[in-house]
Amino acid sequence: MIDAFLDELSNSGDLTEDHLERLHTVCAKNQQRFIDAVCETKLVTEGQALQALGRLYAIPMAHDIGVDLEMGPGLDALEKDFATHISRRFLKTYCMVPVIRPDETPLIVLNDPGELNIVDDVVKMTGIGEYGLALAEKSKIIMIINMLY
């Protein structure tokens, strides 16, 4: 998995062999959250890491599918009923949030696609049926969680 992730990152063409070797070492030490490990090196931005993980897992970035996660009128329409079923701490720990709007397919926005098993738990807790997945930066997910609670 590490090699596939680094291959996706290297497709951007901005990383040298030394950079890739350093990233491989960092990822090998922190296999749970590749995105945090590579961002700490400052060789790759969170956006670049998310794009690479998105290609690897075939999950789009939220902004690429027209989901605006910035503060504004669009976020005011989010349903908040699920908040009684899922704790704020749980969502922040796994850095994901259900984005549920009236008359739209619910979307689970997450920061690390390696946490897909936790998505199943969120779906069960919220009782949603069909849903989509999207990736977003950690800061945007935390902002939405704070707004919803």
N, CA and C atoms as an extended XYZ file, in Angstrom:
447
Properties=species:S:1:pos:R:3:atomname:S:1:resname:S:1:resid:I:1 pbc="F F F"
N         0.816       -1.190        0.000 N   MET     1
C         0.000        0.000        0.000 CA  MET     1
C         0.866        1.262        0.000 C   MET     1
N         1.938        1.238        0.762 N   ILE     2
C         2.825        2.398        0.812 CA  ILE     2
C         3.383        2.693       -0.580 C   ILE     2
N         3.830        1.654       -1.262 N   ASP     3
C         4.418        1.851       -2.587 CA  ASP     3
C         3.396        2.409       -3.577 C   ASP     3
N         2.172        1.904       -3.532 N   ALA     4
C         1.130        2.402       -4.433 CA  ALA     4
C         0.833        3.872       -4.144 C   ALA     4
N         0.772        4.235       -2.863 N   PHE     5
C         0.547        5.622       -2.469 CA  PHE     5
C         1.682        6.514       -2.964 C   PHE     5
N         2.904        6.092       -2.746 N   LEU     6
C         4.055        6.889       -3.182 CA  LEU     6
C         4.146        6.972       -4.703 C   LEU     6
N         3.739        5.926       -5.398 N   ASP     7
C         3.681        5.984       -6.862 CA  ASP     7
C         2.708        7.065       -7.309 C   ASP     7
N         1.558        7.129       -6.652 N   GLU     8
C         0.575        8.168       -6.987 CA  GLU     8
C         1.142        9.557       -6.696 C   GLU     8
N         1.839        9.698       -5.570 N   LEU     9
C         2.452       10.991       -5.246 CA  LEU     9
C         3.530       11.365       -6.258 C   LEU     9
N         4.291       10.392       -6.692 N   SER    10
C         5.396       10.679       -7.611 CA  SER    10
C         4.894       11.074       -8.996 C   SER    10
N         3.660       10.740       -9.321 N   ASN    11
C         3.099       11.112      -10.617 CA  ASN    11
C         3.014       12.620      -10.806 C   ASN    11
N         3.043       13.364       -9.704 N   SER    12
C         3.010       14.829       -9.819 CA  SER    12
C         4.316       15.364      -10.392 C   SER    12
N         5.386       14.575      -10.292 N   GLY    13
C         6.671       14.964      -10.876 CA  GLY    13
C         7.493       15.918      -10.038 C   GLY    13
N         6.993       16.311       -8.882 N   ASP    14
C         7.700       17.289       -8.043 CA  ASP    14
C         8.644       16.656       -7.027 C   ASP    14
N         8.612       15.338       -6.913 N   LEU    15
C         9.403       14.682       -5.879 CA  LEU    15
C        10.629       13.991       -6.481 C   LEU    15
N        11.756       14.163       -5.804 N   THR    16
C        12.987       13.497       -6.225 CA  THR    16
C        13.024       12.096       -5.621 C   THR    16
N        13.982       11.302       -6.049 N   GLU    17
C        14.154        9.960       -5.472 CA  GLU    17
C        14.456       10.053       -3.975 C   GLU    17
N        15.243       11.067       -3.571 N   ASP    18
C        15.532       11.258       -2.142 CA  ASP    18
C        14.252       11.558       -1.363 C   ASP    18
N        13.394       12.414       -1.945 N   HIS    19
C        12.118       12.732       -1.296 CA  HIS    19
C        11.276       11.473       -1.128 C   HIS    19
N        11.187       10.678       -2.192 N   LEU    20
C        10.380        9.466       -2.141 CA  LEU    20
C        10.916        8.468       -1.120 C   LEU    20
N        12.232        8.389       -1.027 N   GLU    21
C        12.836        7.493       -0.040 CA  GLU    21
C        12.510        7.964        1.376 C   GLU    21
N        12.592        9.268        1.598 N   ARG    22
C        12.270        9.832        2.922 CA  ARG    22
C        10.788        9.593        3.250 C   ARG    22
N         9.917        9.804        2.263 N   LEU    23
C         8.494        9.575        2.480 CA  LEU    23
C         8.201        8.108        2.761 C   LEU    23
N         8.898        7.216        2.074 N   HIS    24
C         8.707        5.783        2.307 CA  HIS    24
C         9.073        5.428        3.745 C   HIS    24
N        10.174        5.962        4.222 N   THR    25
C        10.613        5.699        5.597 CA  THR    25
C         9.580        6.208        6.594 C   THR    25
N         9.080        7.418        6.359 N   VAL    26
C         8.091        8.009        7.267 CA  VAL    26
C         6.802        7.198        7.254 C   VAL    26
N         6.338        6.808        6.075 N   CYS    27
C         5.099        6.019        5.970 CA  CYS    27
C         5.242        4.654        6.627 C   CYS    27
N         6.414        4.046        6.477 N   ALA    28
C         6.636        2.723        7.066 CA  ALA    28
C         6.550        2.785        8.592 C   ALA    28
N         6.971        3.914        9.167 N   LYS    29
C         6.908        4.070       10.623 CA  LYS    29
C         5.489        4.360       11.105 C   LYS    29
N         4.683        5.012       10.257 N   ASN    30
C         3.335        5.425       10.639 CA  ASN    30
C         2.348        4.900        9.609 C   ASN    30
N         2.113        3.595        9.601 N   GLN    31
C         1.277        2.986        8.576 CA  GLN    31
C        -0.205        3.284        8.740 C   GLN    31
N        -0.612        3.761        9.880 N   GLN    32
C        -2.033        3.995       10.092 CA  GLN    32
C        -2.558        5.210        9.334 C   GLN    32
N        -1.826        6.296        9.326 N   ARG    33
C        -2.301        7.524        8.661 CA  ARG    33
C        -1.193        8.066        7.763 C   ARG    33
N        -1.162        7.568        6.530 N   PHE    34
C        -0.162        8.025        5.568 CA  PHE    34
C        -0.222        9.542        5.394 C   PHE    34
N        -1.430       10.073        5.361 N   ILE    35
C        -1.592       11.488        5.072 CA  ILE    35
C        -0.906       12.349        6.131 C   ILE    35
N        -1.055       11.997        7.406 N   ASP    36
C        -0.403       12.770        8.461 CA  ASP    36
C         1.111       12.643        8.365 C   ASP    36
N         1.575       11.436        8.108 N   ALA    37
C         3.015       11.187        8.042 CA  ALA    37
C         3.674       11.989        6.927 C   ALA    37
N         3.087       11.971        5.741 N   VAL    38
C         3.734       12.673        4.630 CA  VAL    38
C         3.610       14.183        4.764 C   VAL    38
N         2.526       14.666        5.342 N   CYS    39
C         2.369       16.119        5.512 CA  CYS    39
C         3.356       16.681        6.534 C   CYS    39
N         3.688       15.880        7.537 N   GLU    40
C         4.648       16.334        8.543 CA  GLU    40
C         6.031       16.565        7.953 C   GLU    40
N         6.334       15.907        6.847 N   THR    41
C         7.651       16.083        6.226 CA  THR    41
C         7.773       17.421        5.503 C   THR    41
N         6.633       18.051        5.207 N   LYS    42
C         6.577       19.315        4.444 CA  LYS    42
C         7.014       19.133        2.988 C   LYS    42
N         7.195       17.893        2.547 N   LEU    43
C         7.538       17.629        1.151 CA  LEU    43
C         6.283       17.588        0.289 C   LEU    43
N         5.144       17.323        0.938 N   VAL    44
C         3.874       17.171        0.247 CA  VAL    44
C         2.812       17.919        1.038 C   VAL    44
N         1.930       18.607        0.347 N   THR    45
C         0.831       19.291        1.028 CA  THR    45
C        -0.289       18.295        1.314 C   THR    45
N        -1.174       18.670        2.190 N   GLU    46
C        -2.320       17.810        2.488 CA  GLU    46
C        -3.157       17.600        1.223 C   GLU    46
N        -3.318       18.645        0.438 N   GLY    47
C        -4.071       18.534       -0.811 CA  GLY    47
C        -3.448       17.545       -1.778 C   GLY    47
N        -2.130       17.580       -1.922 N   GLN    48
C        -1.449       16.632       -2.807 CA  GLN    48
C        -1.609       15.196       -2.311 C   GLN    48
N        -1.481       15.016       -1.000 N   ALA    49
C        -1.632       13.675       -0.428 CA  ALA    49
C        -3.060       13.170       -0.613 C   ALA    49
N        -4.053       14.055       -0.415 N   LEU    50
C        -5.438       13.655       -0.606 CA  LEU    50
C        -5.731       13.302       -2.058 C   LEU    50
N        -5.178       14.086       -2.983 N   GLN    51
C        -5.375       13.782       -4.405 CA  GLN    51
C        -4.820       12.390       -4.726 C   GLN    51
N        -3.628       12.094       -4.210 N   ALA    52
C        -3.007       10.780       -4.464 CA  ALA    52
C        -3.838        9.660       -3.840 C   ALA    52
N        -4.284        9.844       -2.609 N   LEU    53
C        -5.114        8.826       -1.965 CA  LEU    53
C        -6.452        8.681       -2.685 C   LEU    53
N        -6.981        9.802       -3.148 N   GLY    54
C        -8.241        9.757       -3.888 CA  GLY    54
C        -8.129        8.933       -5.163 C   GLY    54
N        -7.025        9.118       -5.882 N   ARG    55
C        -6.808        8.313       -7.094 CA  ARG    55
C        -6.635        6.837       -6.730 C   ARG    55
N        -5.930        6.583       -5.659 N   LEU    56
C        -5.662        5.210       -5.233 CA  LEU    56
C        -6.951        4.483       -4.819 C   LEU    56
N        -7.820        5.177       -4.093 N   TYR    57
C        -9.060        4.583       -3.611 CA  TYR    57
C       -10.268        4.890       -4.494 C   TYR    57
N       -10.076        5.662       -5.544 N   ALA    58
C       -11.173        6.082       -6.434 CA  ALA    58
C       -12.264        6.839       -5.670 C   ALA    58
N       -11.826        7.783       -4.831 N   ILE    59
C       -12.742        8.646       -4.076 CA  ILE    59
C       -12.429       10.083       -4.478 C   ILE    59
N       -13.434       10.826       -4.918 N   PRO    60
C       -13.176       12.201       -5.359 CA  PRO    60
C       -12.960       13.170       -4.196 C   PRO    60
N       -12.322       14.260       -4.515 N   MET    61
C       -12.233       15.369       -3.559 CA  MET    61
C       -13.610       16.026       -3.516 C   MET    61
N       -14.024       16.498       -2.347 N   ALA    62
C       -15.350       17.109       -2.207 CA  ALA    62
C       -15.522       18.262       -3.200 C   ALA    62
N       -14.512       19.120       -3.319 N   HIS    63
C       -14.650       20.276       -4.211 CA  HIS    63
C       -14.703       19.875       -5.684 C   HIS    63
N       -14.171       18.700       -6.025 N   ASP    64
C       -14.213       18.237       -7.416 CA  ASP    64
C       -15.599       17.765       -7.841 C   ASP    64
N       -16.450       17.445       -6.881 N   ILE    65
C       -17.810       17.015       -7.216 CA  ILE    65
C       -18.839       18.077       -6.823 C   ILE    65
N       -18.373       19.295       -6.653 N   GLY    66
C       -19.277       20.415       -6.412 CA  GLY    66
C       -19.762       20.578       -4.993 C   GLY    66
N       -19.102       19.959       -4.038 N   VAL    67
C       -19.497       20.105       -2.631 CA  VAL    67
C       -18.634       21.193       -2.013 C   VAL    67
N       -19.272       22.309       -1.695 N   ASP    68
C       -18.567       23.445       -1.112 CA  ASP    68
C       -18.574       23.302        0.402 C   ASP    68
N       -17.409       23.143        0.982 N   LEU    69
C       -17.306       22.960        2.428 CA  LEU    69
C       -16.902       24.230        3.154 C   LEU    69
N       -16.986       25.348        2.466 N   GLU    70
C       -16.683       26.632        3.103 CA  GLU    70
C       -17.926       27.116        3.845 C   GLU    70
N       -17.721       27.957        4.847 N   MET    71
C       -18.843       28.524        5.586 CA  MET    71
C       -19.720       29.305        4.615 C   MET    71
N       -21.002       29.210        4.792 N   GLY    72
C       -21.911       29.953        3.933 CA  GLY    72
C       -23.284       29.331        3.917 C   GLY    72
N       -24.136       29.849        3.056 N   PRO    73
C       -25.519       29.388        3.021 CA  PRO    73
C       -25.672       27.903        2.719 C   PRO    73
N       -24.778       27.328        1.947 N   GLY    74
C       -24.873       25.907        1.622 CA  GLY    74
C       -24.766       25.030        2.846 C   GLY    74
N       -23.922       25.413        3.784 N   LEU    75
C       -23.758       24.603        4.994 CA  LEU    75
C       -24.910       24.795        5.970 C   LEU    75
N       -25.604       25.919        5.867 N   ASP    76
C       -26.741       26.147        6.758 CA  ASP    76
C       -27.862       25.138        6.524 C   ASP    76
N       -27.918       24.572        5.315 N   ALA    77
C       -28.986       23.631        4.971 CA  ALA    77
C       -28.682       22.200        5.417 C   ALA    77
N       -27.539       21.964        6.019 N   LEU    78
C       -27.196       20.607        6.444 CA  LEU    78
C       -28.128       20.129        7.549 C   LEU    78
N       -28.536       18.870        7.435 N   GLU    79
C       -29.333       18.272        8.493 CA  GLU    79
C       -28.419       17.943        9.666 C   GLU    79
N       -28.929       18.190       10.866 N   LYS    80
C       -28.118       18.001       12.064 CA  LYS    80
C       -28.665       16.893       12.962 C   LYS    80
N       -29.705       16.205       12.524 N   ASP    81
C       -30.334       15.179       13.356 CA  ASP    81
C       -29.376       14.079       13.771 C   ASP    81
N       -28.423       13.749       12.900 N   PHE    82
C       -27.505       12.650       13.210 CA  PHE    82
C       -26.646       12.958       14.434 C   PHE    82
N       -26.524       14.226       14.787 N   ALA    83
C       -25.650       14.621       15.898 CA  ALA    83
C       -26.072       13.987       17.217 C   ALA    83
N       -27.325       13.587       17.322 N   THR    84
C       -27.754       12.914       18.553 CA  THR    84
C       -27.307       11.455       18.597 C   THR    84
N       -26.874       10.924       17.448 N   HIS    85
C       -26.479        9.516       17.362 CA  HIS    85
C       -24.960        9.299       17.327 C   HIS    85
N       -24.223       10.335       16.995 N   ILE    86
C       -22.765       10.218       16.877 CA  ILE    86
C       -22.130       11.347       17.679 C   ILE    86
N       -21.149       11.000       18.486 N   SER    87
C       -20.509       12.039       19.286 CA  SER    87
C       -19.545       12.871       18.436 C   SER    87
N       -19.425       14.100       18.832 N   ARG    88
C       -18.485       15.022       18.190 CA  ARG    88
C       -17.067       14.456       18.270 C   ARG    88
N       -16.736       13.905       19.414 N   ARG    89
C       -15.393       13.353       19.626 CA  ARG    89
C       -15.097       12.211       18.651 C   ARG    89
N       -16.083       11.342       18.426 N   PHE    90
C       -15.925       10.238       17.486 CA  PHE    90
C       -15.594       10.772       16.093 C   PHE    90
N       -16.372       11.738       15.637 N   LEU    91
C       -16.152       12.288       14.300 CA  LEU    91
C       -14.792       12.985       14.192 C   LEU    91
N       -14.404       13.698       15.233 N   LYS    92
C       -13.104       14.383       15.205 CA  LYS    92
C       -11.958       13.372       15.257 C   LYS    92
N       -12.130       12.317       16.034 N   THR    93
C       -11.084       11.296       16.133 CA  THR    93
C       -10.802       10.675       14.772 C   THR    93
N       -11.871       10.357       14.045 N   TYR    94
C       -11.705        9.719       12.737 CA  TYR    94
C       -11.747       10.709       11.586 C   TYR    94
N       -11.889       11.969       11.895 N   CYS    95
C       -11.873       13.063       10.927 CA  CYS    95
C       -12.778       12.775        9.732 C   CYS    95
N       -14.056       12.607       10.045 N   MET    96
C       -15.063       12.427        9.003 CA  MET    96
C       -16.372       13.016        9.490 C   MET    96
N       -17.227       13.380        8.531 N   VAL    97
C       -18.514       13.965        8.892 CA  VAL    97
C       -19.542       13.634        7.810 C   VAL    97
N       -20.757       13.258        8.245 N   PRO    98
C       -21.823       13.083        7.263 CA  PRO    98
C       -22.300       14.463        6.797 C   PRO    98
N       -22.417       14.636        5.505 N   VAL    99
C       -22.963       15.872        4.932 CA  VAL    99
C       -24.305       15.475        4.335 C   VAL    99
N       -25.357       15.846        5.051 N   ILE   100
C       -26.704       15.424        4.667 CA  ILE   100
C       -27.526       16.675        4.383 C   ILE   100
N       -27.961       16.786        3.122 N   ARG   101
C       -28.800       17.901        2.703 CA  ARG   101
C       -30.142       17.362        2.239 C   ARG   101
N       -31.215       18.133        2.446 N   PRO   102
C       -32.523       17.675        1.961 CA  PRO   102
C       -32.482       17.402        0.454 C   PRO   102
N       -33.115       16.345        0.049 N   ASP   103
C       -33.271       15.976       -1.373 CA  ASP   103
C       -31.963       15.681       -2.091 C   ASP   103
N       -30.914       15.343       -1.368 N   GLU   104
C       -29.644       14.958       -1.984 CA  GLU   104
C       -29.158       13.662       -1.350 C   GLU   104
N       -28.359       12.906       -2.095 N   THR   105
C       -27.752       11.700       -1.548 CA  THR   105
C       -26.763       12.104       -0.458 C   THR   105
N       -26.872       11.506        0.716 N   PRO   106
C       -25.915       11.841        1.788 CA  PRO   106
C       -24.481       11.538        1.347 C   PRO   106
N       -23.576       12.288        1.911 N   LEU   107
C       -22.162       12.165        1.582 CA  LEU   107
C       -21.383       12.040        2.880 C   LEU   107
N       -20.481       11.088        2.929 N   ILE   108
C       -19.569       10.990        4.068 CA  ILE   108
C       -18.250       11.601        3.598 C   ILE   108
N       -17.877       12.700        4.235 N   VAL   109
C       -16.640       13.390        3.871 CA  VAL   109
C       -15.589       12.976        4.900 C   VAL   109
N       -14.466       12.471        4.401 N   LEU   110
C       -13.426       11.993        5.297 CA  LEU   110
C       -12.055       12.493        4.849 C   LEU   110
N       -11.118       12.387        5.760 N   ASN   111
C        -9.765       12.855        5.495 CA  ASN   111
C        -8.824       11.717        5.160 C   ASN   111
N        -9.143       10.521        5.610 N   ASP   112
C        -8.253        9.379        5.379 CA  ASP   112
C        -9.057        8.187        4.876 C   ASP   112
N        -8.927        7.850        3.597 N   PRO   113
C        -9.684        6.718        3.077 CA  PRO   113
C        -9.252        5.377        3.666 C   PRO   113
N        -8.196        5.368        4.426 N   GLY   114
C        -7.804        4.158        5.139 CA  GLY   114
C        -8.762        3.831        6.275 C   GLY   114
N        -9.669        4.758        6.576 N   GLU   115
C       -10.646        4.589        7.658 CA  GLU   115
C       -12.009        4.151        7.129 C   GLU   115
N       -12.052        3.474        5.994 N   LEU   116
C       -13.338        3.100        5.392 CA  LEU   116
C       -14.167        2.191        6.286 C   LEU   116
N       -13.529        1.394        7.129 N   ASN   117
C       -14.296        0.539        8.045 CA  ASN   117
C       -15.098        1.377        9.037 C   ASN   117
N       -14.605        2.540        9.390 N   ILE   118
C       -15.308        3.434       10.314 CA  ILE   118
C       -16.510        4.068        9.616 C   ILE   118
N       -16.417        4.252        8.295 N   VAL   119
C       -17.556        4.790        7.540 CA  VAL   119
C       -18.776        3.897        7.740 C   VAL   119
N       -18.576        2.590        7.745 N   ASP   120
C       -19.693        1.669        7.972 CA  ASP   120
C       -20.354        1.937        9.322 C   ASP   120
N       -19.556        2.224       10.333 N   ASP   121
C       -20.104        2.537       11.656 CA  ASP   121
C       -20.930        3.824       11.610 C   ASP   121
N       -20.421        4.833       10.914 N   VAL   122
C       -21.139        6.106       10.802 CA  VAL   122
C       -22.473        5.891       10.084 C   VAL   122
N       -22.458        5.099        9.038 N   VAL   123
C       -23.685        4.823        8.284 CA  VAL   123
C       -24.707        4.116        9.178 C   VAL   123
N       -24.256        3.157        9.960 N   LYS   124
C       -25.169        2.451       10.876 CA  LYS   124
C       -25.720        3.389       11.941 C   LYS   124
N       -24.859        4.235       12.496 N   MET   125
C       -25.300        5.143       13.556 CA  MET   125
C       -26.286        6.187       13.048 C   MET   125
N       -26.103        6.633       11.813 N   THR   126
C       -26.989        7.668       11.266 CA  THR   126
C       -28.237        7.094       10.632 C   THR   126
N       -28.180        5.819       10.246 N   GLY   127
C       -29.323        5.194        9.609 CA  GLY   127
C       -29.506        5.591        8.154 C   GLY   127
N       -28.488        6.172        7.537 N   ILE   128
C       -28.625        6.536        6.130 CA  ILE   128
C       -28.479        5.285        5.267 C   ILE   128
N       -29.117        5.288        4.129 N   GLY   129
C       -29.040        4.148        3.217 CA  GLY   129
C       -27.939        4.372        2.208 C   GLY   129
N       -28.312        4.860        1.048 N   GLU   130
C       -27.321        5.156        0.013 CA  GLU   130
C       -26.509        6.370        0.433 C   GLU   130
N       -25.246        6.359        0.062 N   TYR   131
C       -24.382        7.498        0.375 CA  TYR   131
C       -23.205        7.505       -0.583 C   TYR   131
N       -22.584        8.657       -0.673 N   GLY   132
C       -21.363        8.801       -1.449 CA  GLY   132
C       -20.207        9.110       -0.524 C   GLY   132
N       -19.008        9.048       -1.058 N   LEU   133
C       -17.800        9.373       -0.293 CA  LEU   133
C       -17.063       10.513       -0.980 C   LEU   133
N       -16.408       11.321       -0.191 N   ALA   134
C       -15.553       12.379       -0.725 CA  ALA   134
C       -14.450       12.654        0.284 C   ALA   134
N       -13.342       13.168       -0.216 N   LEU   135
C       -12.206       13.531        0.638 CA  LEU   135
C       -12.149       15.043        0.805 C   LEU   135
N       -11.639       15.478        1.949 N   ALA   136
C       -11.453       16.903        2.201 CA  ALA   136
C       -10.349       17.088        3.233 C   ALA   136
N        -9.835       18.299        3.274 N   GLU   137
C        -8.795       18.641        4.232 CA  GLU   137
C        -9.340       18.545        5.652 C   GLU   137
N        -8.470       18.175        6.553 N   LYS   138
C        -8.833       18.012        7.962 CA  LYS   138
C        -9.464       19.273        8.538 C   LYS   138
N        -8.903       20.438        8.224 N   SER   139
C        -9.423       21.687        8.789 CA  SER   139
C       -10.872       21.942        8.365 C   SER   139
N       -11.222       21.585        7.138 N   LYS   140
C       -12.598       21.795        6.667 CA  LYS   140
C       -13.562       20.843        7.354 C   LYS   140
N       -13.135       19.607        7.561 N   ILE   141
C       -13.991       18.637        8.242 CA  ILE   141
C       -14.222       19.059        9.686 C   ILE   141
N       -13.169       19.469       10.366 N   ILE   142
C       -13.304       19.910       11.761 CA  ILE   142
C       -14.215       21.127       11.850 C   ILE   142
N       -14.104       22.051       10.883 N   MET   143
C       -14.960       23.237       10.876 CA  MET   143
C       -16.429       22.836       10.776 C   MET   143
N       -16.740       21.875        9.903 N   ILE   144
C       -18.125       21.436        9.750 CA  ILE   144
C       -18.606       20.738       11.017 C   ILE   144
N       -17.777       19.903       11.598 N   ILE   145
C       -18.164       19.230       12.853 CA  ILE   145
C       -18.482       20.272       13.924 C   ILE   145
N       -17.625       21.268       14.050 N   ASN   146
C       -17.849       22.318       15.058 CA  ASN   146
C       -19.139       23.080       14.784 C   ASN   146
N       -19.434       23.318       13.518 N   MET   147
C       -20.641       24.042       13.163 CA  MET   147
C       -21.892       23.213       13.480 C   MET   147
N       -21.837       21.914       13.232 N   LEU   148
C       -22.998       21.054       13.432 CA  LEU   148
C       -23.296       20.775       14.901 C   LEU   148
N       -22.290       20.874       15.737 N   TYR   149
C       -22.503       20.604       17.155 CA  TYR   149
C       -22.507       21.900       17.899 C   TYR   149
